[in-house]
Short mmCIF file of C-alpha atoms in Angstrom, two decimals:
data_model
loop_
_atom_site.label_atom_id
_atom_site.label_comp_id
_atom_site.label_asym_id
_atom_site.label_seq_id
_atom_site.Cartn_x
_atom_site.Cartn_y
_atom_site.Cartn_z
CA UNK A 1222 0.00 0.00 0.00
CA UNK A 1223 2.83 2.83 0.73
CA UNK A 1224 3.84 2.28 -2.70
CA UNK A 1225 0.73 3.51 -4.32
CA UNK A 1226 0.21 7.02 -5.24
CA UNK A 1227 -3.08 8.44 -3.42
CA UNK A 1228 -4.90 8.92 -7.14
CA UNK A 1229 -3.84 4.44 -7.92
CA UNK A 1230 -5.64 3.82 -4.03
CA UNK A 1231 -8.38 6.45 -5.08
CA UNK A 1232 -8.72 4.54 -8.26
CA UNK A 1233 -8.62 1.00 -7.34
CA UNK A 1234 -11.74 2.14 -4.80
CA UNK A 1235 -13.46 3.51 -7.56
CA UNK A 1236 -13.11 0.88 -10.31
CA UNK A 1237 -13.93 -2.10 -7.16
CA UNK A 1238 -16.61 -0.84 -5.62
CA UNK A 1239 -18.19 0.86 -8.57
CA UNK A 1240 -19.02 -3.01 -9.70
CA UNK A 1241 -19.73 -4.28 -6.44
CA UNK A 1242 -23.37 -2.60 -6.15
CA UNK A 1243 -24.54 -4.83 -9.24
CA UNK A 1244 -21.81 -8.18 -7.67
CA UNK A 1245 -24.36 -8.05 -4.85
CA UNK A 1246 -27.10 -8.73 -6.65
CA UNK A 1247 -25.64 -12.00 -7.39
CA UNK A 1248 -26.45 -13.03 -3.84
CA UNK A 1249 -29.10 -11.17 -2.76
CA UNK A 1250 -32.35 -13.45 -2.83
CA UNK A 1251 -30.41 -16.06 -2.97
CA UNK A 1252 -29.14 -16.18 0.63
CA UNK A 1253 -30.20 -14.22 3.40
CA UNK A 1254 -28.12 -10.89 3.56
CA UNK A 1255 -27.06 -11.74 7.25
CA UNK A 1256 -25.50 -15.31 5.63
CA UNK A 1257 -23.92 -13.46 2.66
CA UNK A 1258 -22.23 -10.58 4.69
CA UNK A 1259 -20.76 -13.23 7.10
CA UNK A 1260 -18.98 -15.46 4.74
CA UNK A 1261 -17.85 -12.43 2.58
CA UNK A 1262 -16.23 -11.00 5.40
CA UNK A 1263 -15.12 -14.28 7.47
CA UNK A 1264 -13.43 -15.13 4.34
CA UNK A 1265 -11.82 -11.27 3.91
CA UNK A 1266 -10.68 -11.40 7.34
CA UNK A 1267 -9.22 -15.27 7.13
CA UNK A 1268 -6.70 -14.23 4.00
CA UNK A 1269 -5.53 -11.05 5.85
CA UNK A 1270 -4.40 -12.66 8.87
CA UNK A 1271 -2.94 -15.38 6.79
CA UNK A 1272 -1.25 -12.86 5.14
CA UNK A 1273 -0.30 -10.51 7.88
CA UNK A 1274 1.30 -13.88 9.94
CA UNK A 1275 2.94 -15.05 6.72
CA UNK A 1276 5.07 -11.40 6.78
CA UNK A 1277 5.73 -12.22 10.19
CA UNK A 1278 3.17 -9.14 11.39
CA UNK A 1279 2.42 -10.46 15.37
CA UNK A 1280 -0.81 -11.20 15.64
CA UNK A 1281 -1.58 -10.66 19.81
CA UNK A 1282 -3.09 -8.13 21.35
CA UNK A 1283 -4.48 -7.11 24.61
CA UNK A 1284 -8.67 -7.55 25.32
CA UNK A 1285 -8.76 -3.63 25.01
CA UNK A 1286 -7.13 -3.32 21.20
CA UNK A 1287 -9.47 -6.71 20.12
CA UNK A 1288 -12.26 -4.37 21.48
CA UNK A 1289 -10.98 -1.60 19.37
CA UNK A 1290 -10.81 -3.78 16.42
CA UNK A 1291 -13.91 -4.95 17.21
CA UNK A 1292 -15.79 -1.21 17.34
CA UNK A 1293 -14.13 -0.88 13.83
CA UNK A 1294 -15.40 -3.98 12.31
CA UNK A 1295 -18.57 -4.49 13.64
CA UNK A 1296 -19.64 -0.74 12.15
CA UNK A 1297 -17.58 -1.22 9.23
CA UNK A 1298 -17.81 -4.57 7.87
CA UNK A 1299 -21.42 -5.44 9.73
CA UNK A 1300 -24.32 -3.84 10.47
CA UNK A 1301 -23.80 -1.08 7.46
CA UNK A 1302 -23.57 -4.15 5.38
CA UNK A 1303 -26.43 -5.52 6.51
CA UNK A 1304 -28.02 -2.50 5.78
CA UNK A 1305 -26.77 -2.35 2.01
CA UNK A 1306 -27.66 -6.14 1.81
CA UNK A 1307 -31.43 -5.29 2.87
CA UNK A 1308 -31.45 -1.91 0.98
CA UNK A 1309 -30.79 -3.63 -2.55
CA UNK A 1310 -33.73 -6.19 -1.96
CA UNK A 1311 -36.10 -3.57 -2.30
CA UNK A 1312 -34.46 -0.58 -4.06
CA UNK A 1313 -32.90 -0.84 -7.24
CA UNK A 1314 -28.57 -0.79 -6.35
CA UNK A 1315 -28.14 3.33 -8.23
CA UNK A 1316 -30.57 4.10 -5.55
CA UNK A 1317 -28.50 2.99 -2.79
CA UNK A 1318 -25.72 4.14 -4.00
CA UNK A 1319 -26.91 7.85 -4.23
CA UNK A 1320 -27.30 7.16 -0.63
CA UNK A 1321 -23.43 6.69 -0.20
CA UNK A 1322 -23.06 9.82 -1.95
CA UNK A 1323 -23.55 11.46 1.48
CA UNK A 1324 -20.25 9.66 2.93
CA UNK A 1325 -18.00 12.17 2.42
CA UNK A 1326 -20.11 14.44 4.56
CA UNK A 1327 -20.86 12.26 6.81
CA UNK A 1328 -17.41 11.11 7.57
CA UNK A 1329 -15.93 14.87 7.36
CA UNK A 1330 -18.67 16.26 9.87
CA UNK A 1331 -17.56 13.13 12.16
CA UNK A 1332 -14.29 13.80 12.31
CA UNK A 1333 -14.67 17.40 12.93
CA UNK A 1334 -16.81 16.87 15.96
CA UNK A 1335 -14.93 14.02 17.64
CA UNK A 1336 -11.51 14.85 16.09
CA UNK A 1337 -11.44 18.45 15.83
CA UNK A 1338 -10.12 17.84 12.05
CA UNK A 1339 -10.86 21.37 10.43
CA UNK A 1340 -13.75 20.90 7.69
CA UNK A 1341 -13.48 23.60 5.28
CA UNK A 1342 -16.20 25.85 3.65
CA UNK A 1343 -14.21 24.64 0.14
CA UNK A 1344 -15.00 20.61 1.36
CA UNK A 1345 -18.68 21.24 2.29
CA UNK A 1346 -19.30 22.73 -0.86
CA UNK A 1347 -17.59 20.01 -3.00
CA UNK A 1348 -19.66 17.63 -0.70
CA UNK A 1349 -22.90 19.51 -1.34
CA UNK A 1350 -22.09 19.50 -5.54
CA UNK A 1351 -20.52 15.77 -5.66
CA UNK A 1352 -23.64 14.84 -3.62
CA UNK A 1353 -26.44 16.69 -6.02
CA UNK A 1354 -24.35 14.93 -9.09
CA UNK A 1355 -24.81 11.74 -7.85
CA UNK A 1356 -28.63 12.10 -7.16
CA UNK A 1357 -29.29 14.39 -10.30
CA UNK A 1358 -27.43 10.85 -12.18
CA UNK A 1359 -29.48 8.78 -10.79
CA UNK A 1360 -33.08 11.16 -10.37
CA UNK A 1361 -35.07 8.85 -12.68
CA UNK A 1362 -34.85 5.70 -11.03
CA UNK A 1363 -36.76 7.28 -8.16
CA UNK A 1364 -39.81 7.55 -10.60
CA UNK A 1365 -39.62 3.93 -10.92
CA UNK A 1366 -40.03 3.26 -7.39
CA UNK A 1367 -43.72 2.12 -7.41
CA UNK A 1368 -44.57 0.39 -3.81
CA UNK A 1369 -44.35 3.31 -1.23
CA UNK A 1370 -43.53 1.18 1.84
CA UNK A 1371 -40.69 -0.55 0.19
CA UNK A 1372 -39.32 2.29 -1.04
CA UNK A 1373 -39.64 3.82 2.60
CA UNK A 1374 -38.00 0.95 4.26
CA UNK A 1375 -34.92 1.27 1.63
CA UNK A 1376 -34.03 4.50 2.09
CA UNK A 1377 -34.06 4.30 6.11
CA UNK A 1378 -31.95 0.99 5.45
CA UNK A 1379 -29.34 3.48 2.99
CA UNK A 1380 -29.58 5.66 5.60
CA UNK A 1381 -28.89 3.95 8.24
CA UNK A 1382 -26.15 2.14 6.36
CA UNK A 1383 -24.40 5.77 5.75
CA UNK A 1384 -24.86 6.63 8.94
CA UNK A 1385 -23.43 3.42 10.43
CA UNK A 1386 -20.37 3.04 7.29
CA UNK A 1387 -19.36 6.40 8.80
CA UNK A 1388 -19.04 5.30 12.35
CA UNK A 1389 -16.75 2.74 11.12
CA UNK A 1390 -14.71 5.03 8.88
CA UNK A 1391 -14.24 6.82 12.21
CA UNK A 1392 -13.29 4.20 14.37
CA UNK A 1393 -10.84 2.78 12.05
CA UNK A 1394 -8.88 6.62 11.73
CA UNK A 1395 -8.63 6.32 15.98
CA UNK A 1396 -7.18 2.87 15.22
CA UNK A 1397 -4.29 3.96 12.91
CA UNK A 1398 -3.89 7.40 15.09
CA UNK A 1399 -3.41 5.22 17.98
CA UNK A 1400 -0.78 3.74 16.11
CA UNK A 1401 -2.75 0.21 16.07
CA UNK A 1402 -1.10 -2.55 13.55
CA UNK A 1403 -2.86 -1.80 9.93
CA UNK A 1404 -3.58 -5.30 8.46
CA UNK A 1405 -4.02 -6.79 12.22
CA UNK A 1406 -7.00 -4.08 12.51
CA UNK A 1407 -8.32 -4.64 9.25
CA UNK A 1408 -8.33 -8.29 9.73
CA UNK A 1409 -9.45 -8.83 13.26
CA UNK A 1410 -12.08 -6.00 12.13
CA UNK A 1411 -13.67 -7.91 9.51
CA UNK A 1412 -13.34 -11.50 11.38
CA UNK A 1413 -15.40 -9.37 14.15
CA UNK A 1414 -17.70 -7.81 11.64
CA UNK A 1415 -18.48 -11.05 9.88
CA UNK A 1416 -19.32 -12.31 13.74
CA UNK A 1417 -21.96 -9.71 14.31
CA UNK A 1418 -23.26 -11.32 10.87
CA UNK A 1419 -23.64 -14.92 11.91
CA UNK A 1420 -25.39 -13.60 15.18
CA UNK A 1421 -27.56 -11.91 13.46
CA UNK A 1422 -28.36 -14.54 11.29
CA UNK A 1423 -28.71 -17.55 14.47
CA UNK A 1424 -30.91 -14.80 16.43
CA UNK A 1425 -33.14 -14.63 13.33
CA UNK A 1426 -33.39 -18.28 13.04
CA UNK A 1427 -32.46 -17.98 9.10
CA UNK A 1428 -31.17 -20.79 6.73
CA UNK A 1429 -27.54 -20.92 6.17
CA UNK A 1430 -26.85 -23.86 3.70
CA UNK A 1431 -24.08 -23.04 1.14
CA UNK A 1432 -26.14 -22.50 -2.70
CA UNK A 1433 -25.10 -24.71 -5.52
CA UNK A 1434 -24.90 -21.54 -8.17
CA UNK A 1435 -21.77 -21.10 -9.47
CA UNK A 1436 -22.44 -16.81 -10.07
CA UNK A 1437 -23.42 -16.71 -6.35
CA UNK A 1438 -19.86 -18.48 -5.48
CA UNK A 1439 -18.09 -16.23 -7.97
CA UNK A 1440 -19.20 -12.67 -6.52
CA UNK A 1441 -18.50 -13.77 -2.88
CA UNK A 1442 -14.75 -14.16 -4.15
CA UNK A 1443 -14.71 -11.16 -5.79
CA UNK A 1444 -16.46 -9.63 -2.75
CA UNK A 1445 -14.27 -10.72 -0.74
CA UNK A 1446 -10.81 -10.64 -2.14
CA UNK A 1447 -11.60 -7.63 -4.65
CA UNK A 1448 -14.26 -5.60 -2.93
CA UNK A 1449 -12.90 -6.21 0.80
CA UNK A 1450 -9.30 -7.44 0.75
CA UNK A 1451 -7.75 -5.47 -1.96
CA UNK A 1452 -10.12 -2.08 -1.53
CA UNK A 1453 -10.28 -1.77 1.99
CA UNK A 1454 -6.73 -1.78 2.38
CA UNK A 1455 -6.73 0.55 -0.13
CA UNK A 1456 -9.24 2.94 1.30
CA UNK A 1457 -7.99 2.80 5.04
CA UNK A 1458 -4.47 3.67 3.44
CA UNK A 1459 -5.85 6.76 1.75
CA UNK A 1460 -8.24 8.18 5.08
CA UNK A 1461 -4.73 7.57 6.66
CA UNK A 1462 -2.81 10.12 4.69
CA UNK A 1463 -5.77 12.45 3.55
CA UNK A 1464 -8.26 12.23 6.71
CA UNK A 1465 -11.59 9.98 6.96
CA UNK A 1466 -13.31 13.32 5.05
CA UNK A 1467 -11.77 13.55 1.40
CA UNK A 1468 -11.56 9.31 1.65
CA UNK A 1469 -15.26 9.32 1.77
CA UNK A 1470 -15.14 11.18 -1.90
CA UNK A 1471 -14.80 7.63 -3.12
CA UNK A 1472 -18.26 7.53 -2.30
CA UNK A 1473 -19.28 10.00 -4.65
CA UNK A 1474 -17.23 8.76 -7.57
CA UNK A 1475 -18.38 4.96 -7.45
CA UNK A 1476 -22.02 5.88 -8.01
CA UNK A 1477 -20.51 7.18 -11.56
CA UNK A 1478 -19.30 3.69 -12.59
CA UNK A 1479 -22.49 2.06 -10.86
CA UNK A 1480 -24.12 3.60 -13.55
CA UNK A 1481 -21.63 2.28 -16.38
CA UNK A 1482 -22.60 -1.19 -14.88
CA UNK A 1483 -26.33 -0.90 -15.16
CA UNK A 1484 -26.07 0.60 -18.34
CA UNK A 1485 -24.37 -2.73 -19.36
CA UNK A 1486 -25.74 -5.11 -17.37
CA UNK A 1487 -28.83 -4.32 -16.19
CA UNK A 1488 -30.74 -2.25 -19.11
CA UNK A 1489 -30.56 1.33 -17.72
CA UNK A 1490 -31.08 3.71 -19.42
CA UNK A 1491 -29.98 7.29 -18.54
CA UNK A 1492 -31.38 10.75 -19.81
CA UNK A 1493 -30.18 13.96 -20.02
CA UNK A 1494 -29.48 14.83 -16.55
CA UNK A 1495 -27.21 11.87 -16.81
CA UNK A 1496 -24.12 13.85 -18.50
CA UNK A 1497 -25.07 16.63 -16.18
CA UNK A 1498 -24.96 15.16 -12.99
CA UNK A 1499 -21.66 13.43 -13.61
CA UNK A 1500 -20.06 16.94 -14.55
CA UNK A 1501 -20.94 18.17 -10.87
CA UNK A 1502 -20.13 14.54 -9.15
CA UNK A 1503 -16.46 15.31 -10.84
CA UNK A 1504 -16.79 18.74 -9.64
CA UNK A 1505 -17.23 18.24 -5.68
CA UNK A 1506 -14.23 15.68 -5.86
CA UNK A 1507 -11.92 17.73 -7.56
CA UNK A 1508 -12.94 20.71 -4.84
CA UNK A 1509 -12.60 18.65 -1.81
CA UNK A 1510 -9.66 16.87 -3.52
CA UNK A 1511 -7.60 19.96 -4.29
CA UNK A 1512 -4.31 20.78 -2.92
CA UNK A 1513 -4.55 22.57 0.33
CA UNK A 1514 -7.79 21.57 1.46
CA UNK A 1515 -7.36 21.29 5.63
CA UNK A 1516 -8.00 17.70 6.20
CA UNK A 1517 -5.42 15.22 6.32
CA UNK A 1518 -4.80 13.61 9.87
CA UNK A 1519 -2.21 11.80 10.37
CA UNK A 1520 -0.34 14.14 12.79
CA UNK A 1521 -2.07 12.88 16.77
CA UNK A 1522 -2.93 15.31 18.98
CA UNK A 1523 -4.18 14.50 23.04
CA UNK A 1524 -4.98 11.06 21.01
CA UNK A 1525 -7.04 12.23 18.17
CA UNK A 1526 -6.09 13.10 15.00
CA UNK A 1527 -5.37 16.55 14.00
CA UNK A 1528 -5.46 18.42 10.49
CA UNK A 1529 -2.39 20.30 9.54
#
């Protein structure tokens, strides 16, 4: 990861997740979204351990880090999964993804109030414009949202999702400023996350036998080697050096190739406000992006991280 340049770990976010919105649609209906969260994640976490132990990377740690790790994954890797699991079995996935839109935002705000990381008027307003891109790219699909109290239910699972994502993002920028190991947090974090899963799935009394379909196999490894492994290490690298506020942007962006995907895949087909909103989506990351923007937080200040 130190080797990348911030704009390869910005890119291999965007190009992964972009496609992950429709890869989950692969599994949704097929399990429950409390079975497919846990294995994606269970198997995430058991390769990055493997790999962390083959490098020679100590895996112990005290009760109090595992619970650290633990805060991280659960919010992280769990219950905003669930969320995005239950929000794309009754909203089509552009919809939720608008919703993610808001991350950057979200995860700014956070760390100004718990961090005191300075949020400039320059990064709310390239929120603001990224985040009326997105939703302006993806403003007809809300016409086609026919059954009210599905589409209710949705959004307050996107929401919540957003809400609970940013936690996470949080959590895991006190875990690096705390100087806490990065692939033993990411691991442990997503072996704890895909826990809070298989709870959830036992206390609901749901089915967990393995499926015999070969695409529901295939997008668990890509979700969980491309889409977990390989981006999450990229994103936690990049809220490392810019702050958990500009890494959010990502959220903005993937929306963009979301689109590319249905357009492909699923038979979308955009309008005029398409071209439009993309311009502005582009817009807000290259203003919250820009050199200069007060928000990168790697320097630790009474514990927290500070902007410089």
């Amino acid at each position: 990861m130190a080797r990348l340049r911030n704009w390869q770990l910005f890119a291999v976010c965007v190009l992964t997740w972009g496609t992950t919105w429709h890869a989950i649609t692969y599994q949704v209906g097929v399990t429950t979204p409390e079975f497919g969260v846990a294995l994606r994640f269970a198997l995430a976490g058991a390769v990055i351990l493997a790999f962390a132990a083959a490098r020679g990377i100590s895996l112990r740690f005290a009760p109090r880090q595992h619970a650290w790790f633990a805060l991280q994954g659960m919010f992280l890797y769990g219950v905003s999964y669930l969320c995005v699991y239950h929000a794309e079995r009754l909203l089509p996935s552009g919809l939720v993804a608008v919703g993610y839109s808001a991350s950057p935002l979200i995860t700014g705000l956070g760390a100004r109030w718990l961090f005191g990381v300075a949020v400039s008027a320059r990064f709310i307003a390239g929120g603001v414009l990224g985040l009326a891109g997105v939703a302006l790219v993806f403003w007809p699909e809300f016409g086609q949202a026919r059954d009210a109290a599905n589409t209710t239910l949705g959004a307050l699972f996107t929401v919540g999702a957003v809400l609970l994502s940013g936690v996470g993002s949080l959590a895991a920028s006190r875990n690096g400023a705390r100087g806490l190991p990065f692939w033993p947090a990411l691991g442990f974090g997503m072996l704890y996350g895909a826990l809070c899963s298989f709870i959830a799935a036992l206390a609901g009394g749901q089915p967990m036998a393995l499926p015999a379909i070969a695409s529901w196999w295939i997008a668990l490894l890509y979700l969980s080697l491309a889409g977990s492994v390989l981006t999450f290490a990229c994103y936690l690298t990049l809220m490392q050096r810019l702050g958990p506020g500009p890494a959010g942007s990502i959220g903005v962006m993937t929306p963009l190739l979301a689109l590319a995907v249905s357009m492909a895949f699923e038979h979308y087909e955009p309008d005029g406000l398409t071209a439009i909103g993309a311009a502005l989506a582009v817009a807000g990351n290259v203003l919250m992006l820009r050199r200069g923007t007060p928000a990168a937080v790697t320097q630790v200040r009474a514990g927290a991280p500070a902007a410089e």
